Amino acid sequence: MTPRNGRRQRRGRTLLPLLALVASCLGLTVLVQPVDAAPAPEPVTVDVAAGGALYQRYCGLCHANDGDGIAGTGVESGPGLRGLPVAYVDLTIRTGRMPIVHDEVGAIEKRLTDEQRQAVVAWMTREFGLEGEIPEVLPGNAGQGQPLWLTNCAPCHSASGSGGISADGSLAPDVTGVDPTGVVEAIRVGPFEMPEFGNRTLTDEDAADIAAYVQELAAADTTPLGLTHIGRVYAGAVTGVLALVMVGALVLVVRTGRRPATPPQGAPPEEAVVARRAEEARKPEGPAPGEDGGTRS
């Protein structure tokens, strides 16, 4: 085996692990590509009368049976509901999040199924004149929603969507369990301390992209290689960076392998070695005149 062939084999053994790592990173980026949010389901027929019974049972105690609210600051007090945006009411029931009116009450938990919620909202719309409509969620792109989320939502809800404290000290809830319709409703109506985002700030497409990204945050447990805590979209970005680093390392190794070998420290220059070998080749074979083994007359 010639020295050149040996160097090639050693270089090949060096590059194989790097190539395998690059291929793994590129494959991982495919696995964690963001998935578009599914469109909102088609509306179903609801039992409006059943919605009225549910309202009397769960809502009337604080908001009054006629929807005018109950004044005061006690446990059984709540604001009037007449003329509110239907998306606001639907979001509140959908998430179960309502202002804490008293420490004894605490946070209101979600209690109704989707069918029950639709029935209650339909009854309240008819009886209390709720305005507007529940927004239709367009198909969204989580990759495009990420920068929109980081700019408009993360300052309060955190980059991971797990909630936080806003600049004015208000508590921003965890949104990772909110479905796409609920996310878009919150963007449009601005519940509680949250500001309202109109079409000039976020278009319907922007809102749908943010909703798709929130679903990616909620699906973080499906991320391979233990990148669960940063979400699948962030995992894709991380693995993409790793792939670029590995490609750069590969290029560096290839370029380094092309450089001539550096002689050991203290070794004579290559030109001197070549000259010495040429001089040795010109010397005649056998002893020179006058050396031992010659004859004298």
mmCIF file of C-alpha atoms in Angstrom:
data_model
loop_
_atom_site.group_PDB
_atom_site.id
_atom_site.type_symbol
_atom_site.label_atom_id
_atom_site.label_comp_id
_atom_site.label_asym_id
_atom_site.label_seq_id
_atom_site.Cartn_x
_atom_site.Cartn_y
_atom_site.Cartn_z
ATOM 1 C CA MET A 1 0.000 0.000 0.000
ATOM 2 C CA THR A 2 1.440 3.384 -0.991
ATOM 3 C CA PRO A 3 1.515 6.299 1.477
ATOM 4 C CA ARG A 4 -1.010 8.139 -0.706
ATOM 5 C CA ASN A 5 -3.492 5.245 -0.562
ATOM 6 C CA GLY A 6 -3.036 5.024 3.186
ATOM 7 C CA ARG A 7 -3.822 8.713 3.588
ATOM 8 C CA ARG A 8 -6.972 8.299 1.483
ATOM 9 C CA GLN A 9 -8.190 5.412 3.625
ATOM 10 C CA ARG A 10 -7.510 7.314 6.844
ATOM 11 C CA ARG A 11 -9.323 10.357 5.433
ATOM 12 C CA GLY A 12 -12.301 8.160 4.470
ATOM 13 C CA ARG A 13 -12.470 6.709 7.985
ATOM 14 C CA THR A 14 -12.408 10.267 9.384
ATOM 15 C CA LEU A 15 -15.211 11.513 7.137
ATOM 16 C CA LEU A 16 -17.611 8.597 7.607
ATOM 17 C CA PRO A 17 -18.731 9.546 11.164
ATOM 18 C CA LEU A 18 -19.196 13.176 10.098
ATOM 19 C CA LEU A 19 -21.255 12.167 7.072
ATOM 20 C CA ALA A 20 -23.424 9.916 9.243
ATOM 21 C CA LEU A 21 -24.012 12.719 11.752
ATOM 22 C CA VAL A 22 -24.913 15.199 9.008
ATOM 23 C CA ALA A 23 -27.362 12.713 7.506
ATOM 24 C CA SER A 24 -28.952 12.161 10.920
ATOM 25 C CA CYS A 25 -29.388 15.897 11.484
ATOM 26 C CA LEU A 26 -30.921 16.399 8.056
ATOM 27 C CA GLY A 27 -33.292 13.507 8.651
ATOM 28 C CA LEU A 28 -34.324 14.965 11.988
ATOM 29 C CA THR A 29 -35.214 18.283 10.394
ATOM 30 C CA VAL A 30 -37.647 16.417 8.164
ATOM 31 C CA LEU A 31 -39.232 14.699 11.160
ATOM 32 C CA VAL A 32 -39.834 17.946 13.020
ATOM 33 C CA GLN A 33 -41.176 20.057 10.188
ATOM 34 C CA PRO A 34 -44.140 22.129 11.408
ATOM 35 C CA VAL A 35 -47.569 20.852 10.466
ATOM 36 C CA ASP A 36 -50.340 23.128 9.324
ATOM 37 C CA ALA A 37 -53.247 23.526 11.712
ATOM 38 C CA ALA A 38 -56.377 21.661 10.741
ATOM 39 C CA PRO A 39 -59.331 23.800 9.658
ATOM 40 C CA ALA A 40 -62.088 24.356 12.195
ATOM 41 C CA PRO A 41 -64.738 21.604 12.185
ATOM 42 C CA GLU A 42 -68.015 22.195 10.419
ATOM 43 C CA PRO A 43 -70.760 23.582 12.685
ATOM 44 C CA VAL A 44 -73.271 21.051 13.970
ATOM 45 C CA THR A 45 -76.921 21.364 14.914
ATOM 46 C CA VAL A 46 -77.247 22.321 18.585
ATOM 47 C CA ASP A 47 -80.052 21.968 21.099
ATOM 48 C CA VAL A 48 -80.764 25.583 22.017
ATOM 49 C CA ALA A 49 -83.275 24.640 24.732
ATOM 50 C CA ALA A 50 -80.686 22.411 26.398
ATOM 51 C CA GLY A 51 -78.302 25.374 26.295
ATOM 52 C CA GLY A 52 -80.767 27.426 28.336
ATOM 53 C CA ALA A 53 -80.947 24.747 31.015
ATOM 54 C CA LEU A 54 -77.163 24.550 31.156
ATOM 55 C CA TYR A 55 -76.919 28.337 31.500
ATOM 56 C CA GLN A 56 -79.324 28.376 34.441
ATOM 57 C CA ARG A 57 -77.310 25.631 36.106
ATOM 58 C CA TYR A 58 -73.759 26.868 35.595
ATOM 59 C CA CYS A 59 -73.916 30.578 34.736
ATOM 60 C CA GLY A 60 -77.052 32.153 36.201
ATOM 61 C CA LEU A 61 -75.802 31.981 39.781
ATOM 62 C CA CYS A 62 -73.260 34.746 39.141
ATOM 63 C CA HIS A 63 -74.537 36.423 35.962
ATOM 64 C CA ALA A 64 -78.277 36.239 36.800
ATOM 65 C CA ASN A 65 -80.822 34.232 34.882
ATOM 66 C CA ASP A 66 -81.656 37.236 32.727
ATOM 67 C CA GLY A 67 -77.989 37.918 31.917
ATOM 68 C CA ASP A 68 -77.963 41.345 33.571
ATOM 69 C CA GLY A 69 -75.332 40.331 36.101
ATOM 70 C CA ILE A 70 -75.251 40.556 39.869
ATOM 71 C CA ALA A 71 -73.741 43.681 41.398
ATOM 72 C CA GLY A 72 -71.297 43.596 44.261
ATOM 73 C CA THR A 73 -67.950 42.081 45.123
ATOM 74 C CA GLY A 74 -69.095 38.887 46.827
ATOM 75 C CA VAL A 75 -68.691 35.306 45.779
ATOM 76 C CA GLU A 76 -71.915 35.247 43.756
ATOM 77 C CA SER A 77 -71.353 38.390 41.720
ATOM 78 C CA GLY A 78 -70.652 38.642 38.024
ATOM 79 C CA PRO A 79 -70.907 41.158 35.168
ATOM 80 C CA GLY A 80 -73.779 41.441 32.742
ATOM 81 C CA LEU A 81 -73.543 39.451 29.530
ATOM 82 C CA ARG A 82 -75.947 41.235 27.228
ATOM 83 C CA GLY A 83 -74.497 42.520 23.965
ATOM 84 C CA LEU A 84 -71.053 41.001 24.470
ATOM 85 C CA PRO A 85 -69.129 39.668 21.461
ATOM 86 C CA VAL A 86 -70.114 36.057 20.902
ATOM 87 C CA ALA A 87 -66.436 35.168 20.380
ATOM 88 C CA TYR A 88 -65.646 36.559 23.846
ATOM 89 C CA VAL A 89 -68.319 34.424 25.502
ATOM 90 C CA ASP A 90 -67.398 31.343 23.483
ATOM 91 C CA LEU A 91 -63.710 31.740 24.377
ATOM 92 C CA THR A 92 -64.489 32.103 28.074
ATOM 93 C CA ILE A 93 -66.594 28.944 28.147
ATOM 94 C CA ARG A 94 -64.206 27.104 25.813
ATOM 95 C CA THR A 95 -61.204 27.646 28.096
ATOM 96 C CA GLY A 96 -63.028 27.948 31.415
ATOM 97 C CA ARG A 97 -60.992 31.056 32.214
ATOM 98 C CA MET A 98 -62.880 33.825 33.954
ATOM 99 C CA PRO A 99 -61.736 36.616 36.264
ATOM 100 C CA ILE A 100 -61.390 35.519 39.884
ATOM 101 C CA VAL A 101 -64.139 37.461 41.651
ATOM 102 C CA HIS A 102 -63.239 36.172 45.112
ATOM 103 C CA ASP A 103 -60.564 34.003 46.704
ATOM 104 C CA GLU A 104 -63.226 31.515 47.825
ATOM 105 C CA VAL A 105 -64.253 30.968 44.207
ATOM 106 C CA GLY A 106 -60.780 30.648 42.724
ATOM 107 C CA ALA A 107 -60.255 29.940 39.049
ATOM 108 C CA ILE A 108 -63.245 28.616 37.126
ATOM 109 C CA GLU A 109 -62.496 25.269 35.521
ATOM 110 C CA LYS A 110 -63.757 24.137 32.150
ATOM 111 C CA ARG A 111 -66.894 22.086 32.801
ATOM 112 C CA LEU A 112 -68.812 21.822 29.531
ATOM 113 C CA THR A 113 -68.244 19.591 26.542
ATOM 114 C CA ASP A 114 -67.979 21.101 23.072
ATOM 115 C CA GLU A 115 -71.607 20.217 22.337
ATOM 116 C CA GLN A 116 -72.798 21.768 25.604
ATOM 117 C CA ARG A 117 -70.743 24.898 24.990
ATOM 118 C CA GLN A 118 -72.234 25.338 21.533
ATOM 119 C CA ALA A 119 -75.728 24.947 22.984
ATOM 120 C CA VAL A 120 -75.122 27.540 25.717
ATOM 121 C CA VAL A 121 -73.605 30.046 23.277
ATOM 122 C CA ALA A 122 -76.507 29.566 20.862
ATOM 123 C CA TRP A 123 -79.048 30.160 23.649
ATOM 124 C CA MET A 124 -77.210 33.222 24.971
ATOM 125 C CA THR A 125 -76.929 34.656 21.462
ATOM 126 C CA ARG A 126 -80.680 34.376 21.048
ATOM 127 C CA GLU A 127 -81.647 35.595 24.526
ATOM 128 C CA PHE A 128 -78.930 38.160 25.315
ATOM 129 C CA GLY A 129 -78.175 39.497 21.839
ATOM 130 C CA LEU A 130 -74.532 38.478 21.658
ATOM 131 C CA GLU A 131 -72.872 40.302 18.774
ATOM 132 C CA GLY A 132 -70.628 39.229 15.926
ATOM 133 C CA GLU A 133 -69.704 35.655 15.147
ATOM 134 C CA ILE A 134 -67.149 33.039 16.038
ATOM 135 C CA PRO A 135 -64.159 33.528 13.700
ATOM 136 C CA GLU A 136 -63.390 30.976 11.032
ATOM 137 C CA VAL A 137 -59.848 29.684 11.334
ATOM 138 C CA LEU A 138 -57.929 29.445 8.070
ATOM 139 C CA PRO A 139 -55.307 26.744 7.481
ATOM 140 C CA GLY A 140 -52.139 28.044 9.132
ATOM 141 C CA ASN A 141 -48.404 27.507 8.888
ATOM 142 C CA ALA A 142 -46.557 27.031 12.158
ATOM 143 C CA GLY A 143 -43.211 28.063 10.687
ATOM 144 C CA GLN A 144 -44.597 31.443 9.676
ATOM 145 C CA GLY A 145 -46.427 31.735 12.984
ATOM 146 C CA GLN A 146 -43.302 31.405 15.107
ATOM 147 C CA PRO A 147 -41.883 34.919 14.511
ATOM 148 C CA LEU A 148 -45.382 36.404 14.870
ATOM 149 C CA TRP A 149 -45.773 34.639 18.195
ATOM 150 C CA LEU A 150 -42.367 35.747 19.458
ATOM 151 C CA THR A 151 -43.098 39.373 18.529
ATOM 152 C CA ASN A 152 -46.716 39.742 19.637
ATOM 153 C CA CYS A 153 -47.435 37.028 22.207
ATOM 154 C CA ALA A 154 -44.251 35.744 23.861
ATOM 155 C CA PRO A 155 -43.591 38.935 25.895
ATOM 156 C CA CYS A 156 -46.574 37.957 28.086
ATOM 157 C CA HIS A 157 -47.203 34.249 27.469
ATOM 158 C CA SER A 158 -43.471 33.318 27.162
ATOM 159 C CA ALA A 159 -41.756 31.770 24.168
ATOM 160 C CA SER A 160 -42.956 28.293 25.176
ATOM 161 C CA GLY A 161 -46.573 29.409 25.657
ATOM 162 C CA SER A 162 -46.558 28.281 29.280
ATOM 163 C CA GLY A 163 -47.662 31.678 30.593
ATOM 164 C CA GLY A 164 -46.004 34.469 32.509
ATOM 165 C CA ILE A 165 -46.387 37.967 33.889
ATOM 166 C CA SER A 166 -47.072 40.907 31.597
ATOM 167 C CA ALA A 167 -45.403 44.305 31.898
ATOM 168 C CA ASP A 168 -48.285 45.669 34.003
ATOM 169 C CA GLY A 169 -48.157 42.716 36.400
ATOM 170 C CA SER A 170 -51.131 40.832 34.957
ATOM 171 C CA LEU A 171 -51.041 37.052 34.869
ATOM 172 C CA ALA A 172 -50.879 35.660 31.320
ATOM 173 C CA PRO A 173 -52.166 32.068 31.239
ATOM 174 C CA ASP A 174 -50.728 28.953 29.655
ATOM 175 C CA VAL A 175 -52.084 28.690 26.099
ATOM 176 C CA THR A 176 -50.621 25.359 25.007
ATOM 177 C CA GLY A 177 -53.956 23.617 25.542
ATOM 178 C CA VAL A 178 -56.064 26.118 23.600
ATOM 179 C CA ASP A 179 -57.387 24.937 20.233
ATOM 180 C CA PRO A 180 -56.971 27.018 17.033
ATOM 181 C CA THR A 181 -60.427 28.611 17.296
ATOM 182 C CA GLY A 182 -59.762 29.692 20.868
ATOM 183 C CA VAL A 183 -56.407 31.205 19.911
ATOM 184 C CA VAL A 184 -57.934 33.258 17.094
ATOM 185 C CA GLU A 185 -60.835 34.335 19.342
ATOM 186 C CA ALA A 186 -58.374 35.598 21.948
ATOM 187 C CA ILE A 187 -56.418 37.508 19.296
ATOM 188 C CA ARG A 188 -59.543 39.234 18.015
ATOM 189 C CA VAL A 189 -61.475 40.030 21.209
ATOM 190 C CA GLY A 190 -58.613 40.571 23.674
ATOM 191 C CA PRO A 191 -60.106 38.915 26.779
ATOM 192 C CA PHE A 192 -59.542 40.416 30.215
ATOM 193 C CA GLU A 193 -56.183 42.279 30.344
ATOM 194 C CA MET A 194 -55.061 41.056 26.931
ATOM 195 C CA PRO A 195 -55.051 43.686 24.156
ATOM 196 C CA GLU A 196 -57.202 43.248 21.078
ATOM 197 C CA PHE A 197 -55.351 42.653 17.803
ATOM 198 C CA GLY A 198 -57.194 43.942 14.757
ATOM 199 C CA ASN A 199 -56.630 43.131 11.108
ATOM 200 C CA ARG A 200 -54.206 46.026 10.725
ATOM 201 C CA THR A 201 -51.872 44.393 13.228
ATOM 202 C CA LEU A 202 -52.523 40.726 12.488
ATOM 203 C CA THR A 203 -54.366 39.572 9.385
ATOM 204 C CA ASP A 204 -56.589 36.487 9.368
ATOM 205 C CA GLU A 205 -53.678 34.581 7.830
ATOM 206 C CA ASP A 206 -51.349 35.812 10.589
ATOM 207 C CA ALA A 207 -53.816 34.736 13.275
ATOM 208 C CA ALA A 208 -54.129 31.295 11.674
ATOM 209 C CA ASP A 209 -50.327 30.945 11.556
ATOM 210 C CA ILE A 210 -50.073 31.822 15.247
ATOM 211 C CA ALA A 211 -52.800 29.285 16.065
ATOM 212 C CA ALA A 212 -50.877 26.632 14.123
ATOM 213 C CA TYR A 213 -47.706 27.469 16.035
ATOM 214 C CA VAL A 214 -49.517 27.160 19.378
ATOM 215 C CA GLN A 215 -50.538 23.642 18.372
ATOM 216 C CA GLU A 216 -46.860 22.881 17.709
ATOM 217 C CA LEU A 217 -46.011 24.060 21.218
ATOM 218 C CA ALA A 218 -48.657 21.731 22.626
ATOM 219 C CA ALA A 219 -47.264 18.800 20.592
ATOM 220 C CA ALA A 220 -43.714 19.217 21.916
ATOM 221 C CA ASP A 221 -43.761 15.762 23.559
ATOM 222 C CA THR A 222 -43.510 14.146 20.106
ATOM 223 C CA THR A 223 -40.078 15.658 19.404
ATOM 224 C CA PRO A 224 -37.339 13.023 18.962
ATOM 225 C CA LEU A 225 -33.906 13.035 20.643
ATOM 226 C CA GLY A 226 -35.199 14.596 23.866
ATOM 227 C CA LEU A 227 -35.833 18.095 22.477
ATOM 228 C CA THR A 228 -39.292 18.137 24.045
ATOM 229 C CA HIS A 229 -38.898 21.230 26.173
ATOM 230 C CA ILE A 230 -38.259 23.545 23.219
ATOM 231 C CA GLY A 231 -41.043 22.387 20.920
ATOM 232 C CA ARG A 232 -40.889 20.743 17.513
ATOM 233 C CA VAL A 233 -40.418 23.989 15.628
ATOM 234 C CA TYR A 234 -37.489 25.012 17.816
ATOM 235 C CA ALA A 235 -36.118 21.470 17.519
ATOM 236 C CA GLY A 236 -36.148 21.809 13.746
ATOM 237 C CA ALA A 237 -34.181 25.044 14.015
ATOM 238 C CA VAL A 238 -31.671 23.473 16.409
ATOM 239 C CA THR A 239 -31.077 20.441 14.215
ATOM 240 C CA GLY A 240 -30.748 22.683 11.172
ATOM 241 C CA VAL A 241 -27.986 24.626 12.916
ATOM 242 C CA LEU A 242 -26.298 21.365 13.908
ATOM 243 C CA ALA A 243 -26.405 20.227 10.302
ATOM 244 C CA LEU A 244 -24.741 23.451 9.153
ATOM 245 C CA VAL A 245 -22.042 23.058 11.803
ATOM 246 C CA MET A 246 -21.366 19.496 10.703
ATOM 247 C CA VAL A 247 -21.169 20.522 7.049
ATOM 248 C CA GLY A 248 -18.674 23.237 7.986
ATOM 249 C CA ALA A 249 -16.606 20.718 9.921
ATOM 250 C CA LEU A 250 -16.693 18.361 6.952
ATOM 251 C CA VAL A 251 -15.412 21.070 4.600
ATOM 252 C CA LEU A 252 -12.648 21.952 7.055
ATOM 253 C CA VAL A 253 -11.510 18.326 7.310
ATOM 254 C CA VAL A 254 -11.442 17.939 3.529
ATOM 255 C CA ARG A 255 -9.396 21.107 3.076
ATOM 256 C CA THR A 256 -7.008 20.107 5.844
ATOM 257 C CA GLY A 257 -6.489 16.680 4.278
ATOM 258 C CA ARG A 258 -5.247 18.269 1.053
ATOM 259 C CA ARG A 259 -2.391 20.123 2.728
ATOM 260 C CA PRO A 260 1.121 18.568 2.498
ATOM 261 C CA ALA A 261 2.339 16.823 5.594
ATOM 262 C CA THR A 262 4.434 18.997 7.913
ATOM 263 C CA PRO A 263 7.943 17.548 8.499
ATOM 264 C CA PRO A 264 8.913 16.786 12.086
ATOM 265 C CA GLN A 265 10.492 19.574 14.062
ATOM 266 C CA GLY A 266 14.224 19.836 13.361
ATOM 267 C CA ALA A 267 14.088 17.818 10.127
ATOM 268 C CA PRO A 268 16.094 19.190 7.155
ATOM 269 C CA PRO A 269 14.158 21.032 4.448
ATOM 270 C CA GLU A 270 12.774 18.954 1.612
ATOM 271 C CA GLU A 271 15.174 20.618 -0.893
ATOM 272 C CA ALA A 272 18.198 19.547 1.182
ATOM 273 C CA VAL A 273 16.962 15.951 1.315
ATOM 274 C CA VAL A 274 16.501 15.862 -2.454
ATOM 275 C CA ALA A 275 20.005 17.329 -3.088
ATOM 276 C CA ARG A 276 21.636 14.833 -0.739
ATOM 277 C CA ARG A 277 19.944 11.909 -2.442
ATOM 278 C CA ALA A 278 21.061 13.192 -5.886
ATOM 279 C CA GLU A 279 24.663 13.510 -4.691
ATOM 280 C CA GLU A 280 24.623 9.981 -3.308
ATOM 281 C CA ALA A 281 23.323 8.699 -6.652
ATOM 282 C CA ARG A 282 26.264 10.305 -8.532
ATOM 283 C CA LYS A 283 28.943 8.613 -6.400
ATOM 284 C CA PRO A 284 30.750 5.686 -8.192
ATOM 285 C CA GLU A 285 30.357 2.209 -6.813
ATOM 286 C CA GLY A 286 33.410 0.545 -5.229
ATOM 287 C CA PRO A 287 36.342 2.084 -3.314
ATOM 288 C CA ALA A 288 37.879 5.288 -4.567
ATOM 289 C CA PRO A 289 41.584 5.477 -5.543
ATOM 290 C CA GLY A 290 43.859 5.577 -2.529
ATOM 291 C CA GLU A 291 41.364 3.839 -0.239
ATOM 292 C CA ASP A 292 42.116 0.561 1.540
ATOM 293 C CA GLY A 293 42.241 -2.473 -0.781
ATOM 294 C CA GLY A 294 44.211 -0.708 -3.646
ATOM 295 C CA THR A 295 47.731 -1.768 -4.833
ATOM 296 C CA ARG A 296 50.824 0.366 -4.970
ATOM 297 C CA SER A 297 53.796 -0.152 -7.381
#
